[in-house]
Amino acid sequence: MKAACWHGRKDVRVDDVPEPKILNTQDVIVQITSTAICGSDLHLYNGFIPAMEPGDVLGHEFMGEVVEVGREVKNLKIGDRVVVPFPIACGRCFNCESQMFSICENSNPNAWMAEKMYGHSPAGIFGYSHLLGGFAGGQAEYARVPYADVGPLKLPDGMTDDQALFLSDIFPTGYMGAELCDIQPGDTIAVWGCGPVGQFAIKSAFLLGAERVIAIDRFPYRLRMARDQGGAETINYEEVDVYDALMEMTGGEGPDACIDAVGMEAHGAAYAYDRAKQALMLETDRPIALRQAIMACRNGGTVSVIGVYGGFIDKFPMGSVMNRSLTIKTGQAHVQRYMRPLLERIQNGEIDPSFVITHRMRLDDAPQGYDMFLHKQDECMKVVLSP
Ligand code: NAD
Ligand code: ZN
Ligand code: ZN
């Protein structure tokens, strides 16, 4: 079959690879109908996530039709249309039972590797390095989906791929980012990053009762979407000082909660400093947005970190966090927890996630898709690939 494979920094190729087979009794094989490129894939593309090997199949946002079913699978049958959550979760361990699916204790066969780096292992993730399990991803014609009774969500008739695909990741992720803010009536929420994840965080903050959302980025078309589609006020961080602008907009108090939807590859004022330290392996991530989010947040407020971080950061303003009673909440999205309730919001017409799609390509064109999304060319927001 054809699959988008990682071959090194900025080197994605569409290769012929063996079709996946059922390995465990709880697996299904999904024939993929739609798959997308995520901001998290860019961290792989740019070579910032360790333990990638040439030939690894990429992709963790995908959906399709069940074409093969393992012996012990009870909830799915051949022909079902499903959307697949990006974290792989057993559904039975302590963390899964607590609905913390992205820290499943059982789904990472390479847990020892992650334990060395992180102390304990999170869940396995499709197409996201050998550190997180070495699972083949979904930017392919077929994928093997483990624990099929726990993850994949069967879709109701009539729901299109475009409406359902982002239940795999970015809609639940943005929603969790807003939920972590514990929004109270009257709250102002600031969101760093107006990529697809930021756009869903903005919409979700309003769905959860925020009065105002202030969105920060540098690309005019992304800020425009935050305003026109999301109803946010916006700040272009290349034009004004973000801290000063936020203080002015909030009567000097700062936002009640700040969402970092940027992660480890931020740009901005401190870019040269962090990029140099990154190159010298003195830090792995560039936490420019995170530092700003902490400094701007009001006393006693919450900083919700859904942008992905890979390793170690420098100049982390812990004094600000501690002395001002801030709360930091974070995590890979516990997607399985949110899929059903968010599916209902789509069915009720509260949100149509397809608003982020700007480009459609064949799987064969994945290399161009990665390049275009990385450089934000042609006002690219979200690329959907069809095998
Ligand atoms: P993206 O690359 O499209 O968007 C990132 C945006 O951040 C860009 O628009 C960029 O201009 C902006 N940005 C860069 N530096 C900034 C700064 N200093 N201040 C404000 N904005 C800045 O990516 P995306 O798909 O929206 O993903 C965003 C982040 O979310 C990534 O780190 C991704 O890995 C992460 N993510 C996390 C989860 C999770 O489960 N927690 C899931 C999906 C994605
Ligand atoms: Zn993703
Ligand atoms: Zn589990």
Short mmCIF file of C-alpha atoms and ligand atoms in Angstrom, two decimals:
data_model
loop_
_atom_site.label_atom_id
_atom_site.label_comp_id
_atom_site.label_asym_id
_atom_site.label_seq_id
_atom_site.Cartn_x
_atom_site.Cartn_y
_atom_site.Cartn_z
CA MET A 1 0.00 0.00 0.00
CA LYS A 2 0.98 3.64 -0.23
CA ALA A 3 1.97 5.56 2.92
CA ALA A 4 3.59 8.87 3.82
CA CYS A 5 6.89 7.95 5.46
CA TRP A 6 9.42 9.92 7.48
CA HIS A 7 12.95 9.80 6.07
CA GLY A 8 14.66 12.52 8.09
CA ARG A 9 14.42 16.26 8.59
CA LYS A 10 12.09 17.82 5.99
CA ASP A 11 12.03 14.56 4.06
CA VAL A 12 8.63 12.90 3.70
CA ARG A 13 8.15 10.38 0.90
CA VAL A 14 5.20 8.36 -0.27
CA ASP A 15 6.51 4.79 -0.21
CA ASP A 16 5.12 1.37 -1.01
CA VAL A 17 4.98 -0.47 2.32
CA PRO A 18 3.45 -3.79 3.43
CA GLU A 19 -0.25 -3.65 4.33
CA PRO A 20 -0.90 -3.91 8.08
CA LYS A 21 -2.12 -7.22 9.51
CA ILE A 22 -4.15 -8.05 12.59
CA LEU A 23 -1.56 -8.74 15.33
CA ASN A 24 -3.75 -8.93 18.41
CA THR A 25 -7.26 -10.22 18.95
CA GLN A 26 -8.52 -6.71 19.78
CA ASP A 27 -7.20 -5.07 16.57
CA VAL A 28 -9.12 -3.90 13.55
CA ILE A 29 -7.78 -2.83 10.16
CA VAL A 30 -9.21 0.43 8.84
CA GLN A 31 -9.20 1.37 5.16
CA ILE A 32 -8.55 5.08 5.33
CA THR A 33 -10.84 7.52 3.54
CA SER A 34 -9.54 10.81 4.99
CA THR A 35 -6.42 11.79 6.92
CA ALA A 36 -4.86 15.12 7.85
CA ILE A 37 -1.53 16.73 8.64
CA CYS A 38 -1.23 18.13 12.18
CA GLY A 39 0.99 20.76 13.80
CA SER A 40 2.39 17.84 15.82
CA ASP A 41 3.54 16.23 12.56
CA LEU A 42 5.59 19.36 11.92
CA HIS A 43 7.63 18.65 15.08
CA LEU A 44 8.54 15.30 13.46
CA TYR A 45 9.09 16.90 10.06
CA ASN A 46 11.48 19.44 11.61
CA GLY A 47 13.35 16.69 13.46
CA PHE A 48 12.57 17.75 17.03
CA ILE A 49 11.02 14.50 18.28
CA PRO A 50 13.58 11.78 19.08
CA ALA A 51 13.39 8.08 18.14
CA MET A 52 12.07 8.42 14.59
CA GLU A 53 13.44 5.91 12.09
CA PRO A 54 13.60 6.27 8.30
CA GLY A 55 10.56 4.60 6.79
CA ASP A 56 8.25 5.20 9.77
CA VAL A 57 4.65 5.68 8.58
CA LEU A 58 3.34 9.10 9.64
CA GLY A 59 -0.11 10.35 10.60
CA HIS A 60 -2.38 10.29 13.65
CA GLU A 61 -5.54 12.03 12.37
CA PHE A 62 -7.49 9.54 10.28
CA MET A 63 -10.81 7.82 9.66
CA GLY A 64 -12.23 5.20 7.36
CA GLU A 65 -13.98 1.89 7.02
CA VAL A 66 -13.37 -1.24 9.07
CA VAL A 67 -12.22 -3.99 6.69
CA GLU A 68 -10.89 -6.64 9.09
CA VAL A 69 -11.80 -7.44 12.67
CA GLY A 70 -9.83 -9.27 15.38
CA ARG A 71 -11.41 -12.22 17.15
CA GLU A 72 -12.21 -10.46 20.43
CA VAL A 73 -13.56 -7.18 19.01
CA LYS A 74 -17.17 -6.76 20.13
CA ASN A 75 -18.28 -3.25 19.18
CA LEU A 76 -17.19 -3.04 15.55
CA LYS A 77 -17.87 -5.06 12.43
CA ILE A 78 -16.68 -5.03 8.83
CA GLY A 79 -18.16 -2.08 6.96
CA ASP A 80 -18.47 0.27 9.98
CA ARG A 81 -17.32 3.84 9.37
CA VAL A 82 -15.09 5.04 12.20
CA VAL A 83 -12.96 7.97 13.27
CA VAL A 84 -9.86 6.95 15.24
CA PRO A 85 -8.49 8.88 18.26
CA PHE A 86 -4.74 9.58 18.13
CA PRO A 87 -3.80 8.21 21.59
CA ILE A 88 -3.90 4.41 21.81
CA ALA A 89 -5.58 3.32 25.04
CA CYS A 90 -6.43 -0.04 26.62
CA GLY A 91 -9.58 1.18 28.39
CA ARG A 92 -8.86 -0.94 31.46
CA CYS A 93 -5.87 0.47 33.34
CA PHE A 94 -6.14 2.95 36.22
CA ASN A 95 -5.60 5.97 33.97
CA CYS A 96 -8.03 4.81 31.28
CA GLU A 97 -10.64 4.16 33.96
CA SER A 98 -10.04 7.74 35.12
CA GLN A 99 -10.68 8.89 31.51
CA MET A 100 -7.02 9.91 31.15
CA PHE A 101 -6.57 7.97 27.94
CA SER A 102 -3.43 9.70 26.67
CA ILE A 103 -1.54 8.37 29.69
CA CYS A 104 -2.73 4.77 29.31
CA GLU A 105 -0.36 2.47 31.21
CA ASN A 106 -0.53 -0.37 28.72
CA SER A 107 -0.38 0.93 25.16
CA ASN A 108 3.28 1.87 24.75
CA PRO A 109 5.37 -1.24 24.03
CA ASN A 110 8.48 0.96 24.27
CA ALA A 111 7.59 2.31 27.70
CA TRP A 112 11.17 1.76 28.89
CA MET A 113 12.39 4.35 26.40
CA ALA A 114 9.85 6.95 27.50
CA GLU A 115 10.57 6.21 31.16
CA LYS A 116 14.23 7.16 30.60
CA MET A 117 13.23 10.51 29.14
CA TYR A 118 10.06 11.36 31.08
CA GLY A 119 10.24 9.31 34.29
CA HIS A 120 7.07 7.42 33.35
CA SER A 121 5.59 6.51 29.99
CA PRO A 122 2.54 8.11 28.40
CA ALA A 123 0.24 6.19 26.00
CA GLY A 124 1.32 5.02 22.57
CA ILE A 125 0.40 7.34 19.69
CA PHE A 126 -0.09 6.47 16.01
CA GLY A 127 2.79 7.58 13.79
CA TYR A 128 4.60 9.42 16.55
CA SER A 129 8.08 7.94 17.08
CA HIS A 130 9.39 4.81 18.72
CA LEU A 131 9.44 6.66 22.04
CA LEU A 132 5.63 6.53 21.85
CA GLY A 133 5.34 2.97 20.63
CA GLY A 134 6.56 2.87 17.03
CA PHE A 135 2.98 2.43 15.74
CA ALA A 136 2.50 2.90 11.99
CA GLY A 137 0.37 5.98 11.35
CA GLY A 138 -2.69 6.79 9.29
CA GLN A 139 -1.36 8.86 6.40
CA ALA A 140 -1.70 5.65 4.45
CA GLU A 141 -4.23 3.47 2.68
CA TYR A 142 -4.73 1.19 5.71
CA ALA A 143 -3.91 1.24 9.40
CA ARG A 144 -3.95 -1.28 12.21
CA VAL A 145 -5.93 0.03 15.17
CA PRO A 146 -5.25 -1.70 18.51
CA TYR A 147 -7.85 -1.84 21.35
CA ALA A 148 -10.54 -1.30 18.74
CA ASP A 149 -13.39 -1.49 21.26
CA VAL A 150 -11.95 1.48 23.18
CA GLY A 151 -10.78 3.98 20.59
CA PRO A 152 -12.58 4.16 17.25
CA LEU A 153 -15.94 5.94 17.25
CA LYS A 154 -18.62 4.56 14.95
CA LEU A 155 -20.18 7.37 12.94
CA PRO A 156 -23.88 7.97 12.39
CA ASP A 157 -25.22 7.80 8.84
CA GLY A 158 -25.10 11.04 6.96
CA MET A 159 -22.10 12.53 8.76
CA THR A 160 -19.45 13.49 6.22
CA ASP A 161 -15.72 12.79 6.54
CA ASP A 162 -15.09 16.55 6.72
CA GLN A 163 -17.39 16.90 9.72
CA ALA A 164 -16.03 13.87 11.58
CA LEU A 165 -12.29 13.73 10.81
CA PHE A 166 -11.14 16.25 13.41
CA LEU A 167 -12.73 14.28 16.25
CA SER A 168 -9.51 12.25 15.92
CA ASP A 169 -7.45 15.06 17.43
CA ILE A 170 -7.70 18.82 16.99
CA PHE A 171 -11.33 19.40 18.03
CA PRO A 172 -10.98 17.40 21.29
CA THR A 173 -7.54 18.97 21.81
CA GLY A 174 -8.81 22.53 21.48
CA TYR A 175 -11.81 21.64 23.61
CA MET A 176 -9.66 20.13 26.34
CA GLY A 177 -7.45 23.22 26.23
CA ALA A 178 -10.51 25.34 27.02
CA GLU A 179 -11.91 22.87 29.56
CA LEU A 180 -8.65 22.95 31.52
CA CYS A 181 -9.26 26.70 32.01
CA ASP A 182 -12.29 25.98 34.22
CA ILE A 183 -14.10 28.89 32.57
CA GLN A 184 -16.47 30.97 34.71
CA PRO A 185 -19.09 33.38 33.37
CA GLY A 186 -17.45 36.68 32.47
CA ASP A 187 -13.99 35.17 31.92
CA THR A 188 -11.51 36.42 29.35
CA ILE A 189 -9.38 33.69 27.79
CA ALA A 190 -6.22 34.39 25.80
CA VAL A 191 -5.10 31.86 23.18
CA TRP A 192 -1.54 31.81 21.80
CA GLY A 193 -1.46 30.29 18.31
CA CYS A 194 -4.22 30.54 15.68
CA GLY A 195 -3.44 27.27 13.92
CA PRO A 196 -6.15 24.60 13.73
CA VAL A 197 -5.71 23.74 17.42
CA GLY A 198 -5.93 27.39 18.44
CA GLN A 199 -9.05 27.86 16.29
CA PHE A 200 -10.79 24.98 18.08
CA ALA A 201 -9.62 26.31 21.46
CA ILE A 202 -11.20 29.69 20.63
CA LYS A 203 -14.54 28.19 19.61
CA SER A 204 -14.52 25.81 22.59
CA ALA A 205 -13.80 28.64 25.05
CA PHE A 206 -16.98 30.35 23.86
CA LEU A 207 -18.93 27.05 23.92
CA LEU A 208 -17.85 26.69 27.57
CA GLY A 209 -19.04 30.16 28.50
CA ALA A 210 -16.14 32.58 28.04
CA GLU A 211 -17.18 36.20 27.62
CA ARG A 212 -14.13 37.27 25.62
CA VAL A 213 -11.38 35.41 23.78
CA ILE A 214 -8.19 37.16 22.71
CA ALA A 215 -6.16 35.31 20.08
CA ILE A 216 -2.48 35.84 19.31
CA ASP A 217 -0.51 34.97 16.16
CA ARG A 218 1.44 36.68 13.39
CA PHE A 219 -0.28 35.45 10.22
CA PRO A 220 -3.02 37.88 9.16
CA TYR A 221 -5.14 35.11 7.55
CA ARG A 222 -5.06 33.06 10.74
CA LEU A 223 -5.95 36.10 12.86
CA ARG A 224 -8.75 36.83 10.41
CA MET A 225 -10.19 33.33 10.86
CA ALA A 226 -9.97 33.76 14.66
CA ARG A 227 -12.03 36.95 14.33
CA ASP A 228 -14.48 36.00 11.58
CA GLN A 229 -15.10 32.35 12.44
CA GLY A 230 -14.22 32.37 16.13
CA GLY A 231 -15.47 35.75 17.29
CA ALA A 232 -12.13 36.49 19.00
CA GLU A 233 -10.33 39.81 19.41
CA THR A 234 -6.81 39.51 18.03
CA ILE A 235 -3.23 40.58 18.65
CA ASN A 236 -0.48 40.36 16.03
CA TYR A 237 2.67 39.70 18.06
CA GLU A 238 4.88 41.14 15.33
CA GLU A 239 3.10 44.49 15.53
CA VAL A 240 2.66 45.09 19.25
CA ASP A 241 4.04 43.92 22.58
CA VAL A 242 1.74 41.05 23.59
CA TYR A 243 1.99 41.67 27.36
CA ASP A 244 1.25 45.38 27.01
CA ALA A 245 -1.64 44.76 24.62
CA LEU A 246 -3.21 42.16 26.92
CA MET A 247 -2.90 44.43 29.96
CA GLU A 248 -4.54 47.24 28.06
CA MET A 249 -7.39 44.98 26.93
CA THR A 250 -8.04 43.57 30.42
CA GLY A 251 -7.84 46.70 32.57
CA GLY A 252 -4.35 45.79 33.78
CA GLU A 253 -5.40 42.46 35.33
CA GLY A 254 -4.43 39.97 32.65
CA PRO A 255 -6.59 37.21 31.14
CA ASP A 256 -8.31 34.82 33.58
CA ALA A 257 -6.74 31.90 31.74
CA CYS A 258 -4.14 31.55 29.00
CA ILE A 259 -3.98 28.70 26.49
CA ASP A 260 -0.67 27.82 24.83
CA ALA A 261 -1.68 26.33 21.47
CA VAL A 262 1.79 26.89 19.98
CA GLY A 263 4.16 24.45 21.65
CA MET A 264 7.84 23.73 21.21
CA GLU A 265 8.53 25.56 17.94
CA ALA A 266 7.36 29.07 18.78
CA HIS A 267 8.64 32.15 17.00
CA GLY A 268 8.93 35.67 18.35
CA ALA A 269 11.14 38.01 20.34
CA ALA A 270 13.30 35.39 22.07
CA TYR A 271 13.57 33.19 18.95
CA ALA A 272 17.31 33.70 18.35
CA TYR A 273 18.17 32.90 21.97
CA ASP A 274 16.10 29.71 22.10
CA ARG A 275 17.01 28.58 18.58
CA ALA A 276 20.72 28.86 19.44
CA LYS A 277 20.30 26.87 22.66
CA GLN A 278 18.23 24.31 20.75
CA ALA A 279 20.95 23.94 18.12
CA LEU A 280 23.56 23.41 20.86
CA MET A 281 21.28 20.83 22.53
CA LEU A 282 21.16 23.04 25.65
CA GLU A 283 17.37 23.01 25.44
CA THR A 284 15.10 20.99 23.19
CA ASP A 285 12.07 23.30 22.97
CA ARG A 286 11.43 27.01 22.36
CA PRO A 287 8.90 28.04 25.03
CA ILE A 288 8.35 31.62 23.86
CA ALA A 289 4.55 31.50 23.93
CA LEU A 290 4.52 29.61 27.23
CA ARG A 291 6.68 32.23 28.96
CA GLN A 292 4.39 34.98 27.69
CA ALA A 293 1.27 33.09 28.75
CA ILE A 294 2.61 32.72 32.29
CA MET A 295 3.68 36.34 32.62
CA ALA A 296 0.39 37.71 31.23
CA CYS A 297 -2.02 35.50 33.18
CA ARG A 298 -3.86 37.24 36.03
CA ASN A 299 -2.96 36.44 39.65
CA GLY A 300 -4.50 33.10 40.57
CA GLY A 301 -5.29 32.27 36.94
CA THR A 302 -4.74 29.10 34.92
CA VAL A 303 -2.26 28.37 32.15
CA SER A 304 -3.47 25.55 29.90
CA VAL A 305 -0.71 24.02 27.79
CA ILE A 306 -1.92 22.01 24.80
CA GLY A 307 0.93 22.94 22.46
CA VAL A 308 3.29 19.95 22.39
CA TYR A 309 6.60 20.05 24.24
CA GLY A 310 9.19 17.35 23.69
CA GLY A 311 11.86 17.72 26.31
CA PHE A 312 13.54 20.49 28.28
CA ILE A 313 13.13 24.26 28.37
CA ASP A 314 15.13 27.18 29.63
CA LYS A 315 14.24 30.43 31.43
CA PHE A 316 11.00 29.04 32.73
CA PRO A 317 9.44 31.73 34.97
CA MET A 318 8.74 29.48 37.95
CA GLY A 319 8.89 32.46 40.31
CA SER A 320 5.93 34.00 38.52
CA VAL A 321 3.96 30.75 38.72
CA MET A 322 4.70 30.20 42.40
CA ASN A 323 4.40 33.70 43.79
CA ARG A 324 1.21 34.49 41.89
CA SER A 325 -0.61 31.22 42.66
CA LEU A 326 -0.95 30.19 39.02
CA THR A 327 -2.16 26.74 38.04
CA ILE A 328 -0.61 24.97 35.06
CA LYS A 329 -2.62 22.18 33.43
CA THR A 330 -1.50 20.23 30.39
CA GLY A 331 -1.54 16.96 28.49
CA GLN A 332 -1.90 15.22 25.19
CA ALA A 333 -5.65 15.27 24.62
CA HIS A 334 -7.65 12.47 26.23
CA VAL A 335 -9.47 12.23 22.92
CA GLN A 336 -11.60 9.15 23.75
CA ARG A 337 -13.23 11.14 26.59
CA TYR A 338 -14.46 13.89 24.27
CA MET A 339 -15.44 12.11 21.05
CA ARG A 340 -19.07 11.30 21.86
CA PRO A 341 -20.03 14.62 23.49
CA LEU A 342 -18.36 16.56 20.69
CA LEU A 343 -20.01 14.37 18.04
CA GLU A 344 -23.31 15.42 19.64
CA ARG A 345 -22.35 19.09 19.39
CA ILE A 346 -21.67 18.55 15.67
CA GLN A 347 -25.02 16.79 15.23
CA ASN A 348 -26.82 19.59 17.10
CA GLY A 349 -25.32 22.10 14.70
CA GLU A 350 -23.34 23.91 17.43
CA ILE A 351 -20.13 23.58 15.43
CA ASP A 352 -19.02 22.31 12.01
CA PRO A 353 -15.33 21.36 12.36
CA SER A 354 -14.77 21.46 8.59
CA PHE A 355 -14.31 25.25 8.78
CA VAL A 356 -10.53 24.78 9.17
CA ILE A 357 -10.02 22.85 5.91
CA THR A 358 -8.21 24.96 3.32
CA HIS A 359 -6.50 22.34 1.15
CA ARG A 360 -7.30 18.89 -0.21
CA MET A 361 -4.69 16.66 -1.79
CA ARG A 362 -4.09 13.09 -2.81
CA LEU A 363 -1.96 11.04 -0.41
CA ASP A 364 0.66 11.03 -3.19
CA ASP A 365 1.07 14.76 -2.68
CA ALA A 366 1.78 14.48 1.08
CA PRO A 367 5.36 15.82 0.67
CA GLN A 368 4.02 19.05 -0.87
CA GLY A 369 1.32 19.15 1.80
CA TYR A 370 3.91 19.04 4.60
CA ASP A 371 6.00 21.74 2.97
CA MET A 372 3.04 24.03 2.36
CA PHE A 373 1.67 23.61 5.91
CA LEU A 374 5.11 24.18 7.44
CA HIS A 375 5.63 27.44 5.57
CA LYS A 376 1.97 28.51 5.90
CA GLN A 377 1.92 29.06 2.14
CA ASP A 378 -1.23 29.84 0.20
CA GLU A 379 -3.03 30.69 3.46
CA CYS A 380 -2.81 27.03 4.44
CA MET A 381 -4.68 26.14 7.63
CA LYS A 382 -5.45 22.42 7.35
CA VAL A 383 -4.55 19.89 4.68
CA VAL A 384 -6.79 16.85 4.22
CA LEU A 385 -5.30 13.94 2.25
CA SER A 386 -7.31 11.24 0.56
CA PRO A 387 -5.65 7.90 -0.17
P1 NAD B 1 0.24 25.17 13.51
O1 NAD B 1 1.67 25.07 13.21
O2 NAD B 1 -0.72 25.27 12.37
O3 NAD B 1 -0.07 26.42 14.44
C1 NAD B 1 0.84 27.01 15.34
C2 NAD B 1 0.59 28.50 15.32
O4 NAD B 1 1.33 29.12 16.37
C3 NAD B 1 1.02 29.17 14.01
O5 NAD B 1 -0.06 29.87 13.43
C4 NAD B 1 2.15 30.10 14.45
O6 NAD B 1 2.22 31.29 13.69
C5 NAD B 1 1.76 30.39 15.89
N1 NAD B 1 2.87 30.89 16.73
C6 NAD B 1 4.19 30.61 16.65
N2 NAD B 1 4.86 31.30 17.61
C7 NAD B 1 3.95 32.01 18.29
C8 NAD B 1 4.03 32.93 19.37
N3 NAD B 1 5.20 33.23 19.95
N4 NAD B 1 2.88 33.52 19.82
C9 NAD B 1 1.67 33.23 19.24
N5 NAD B 1 1.54 32.36 18.20
C10 NAD B 1 2.67 31.77 17.73
O7 NAD B 1 -0.12 23.91 14.44
P2 NAD B 1 -1.47 23.33 15.08
O8 NAD B 1 -1.90 22.16 14.29
O9 NAD B 1 -2.46 24.40 15.35
O10 NAD B 1 -0.88 22.78 16.46
C11 NAD B 1 -0.49 23.68 17.48
C12 NAD B 1 0.21 22.95 18.61
O11 NAD B 1 -0.70 22.02 19.22
C13 NAD B 1 1.41 22.13 18.15
O12 NAD B 1 2.44 22.21 19.12
C14 NAD B 1 0.87 20.72 18.14
O13 NAD B 1 1.89 19.77 18.31
C15 NAD B 1 -0.04 20.77 19.34
N6 NAD B 1 -1.04 19.70 19.44
C16 NAD B 1 -1.25 19.18 20.67
C17 NAD B 1 -2.17 18.19 20.86
C18 NAD B 1 -2.44 17.66 22.23
O14 NAD B 1 -3.03 16.62 22.35
N7 NAD B 1 -2.07 18.35 23.29
C19 NAD B 1 -2.87 17.69 19.78
C20 NAD B 1 -2.68 18.27 18.50
C21 NAD B 1 -1.74 19.27 18.36
ZN ZN B 2 -2.32 16.00 15.97
ZN ZN B 3 -5.10 2.03 29.61
#
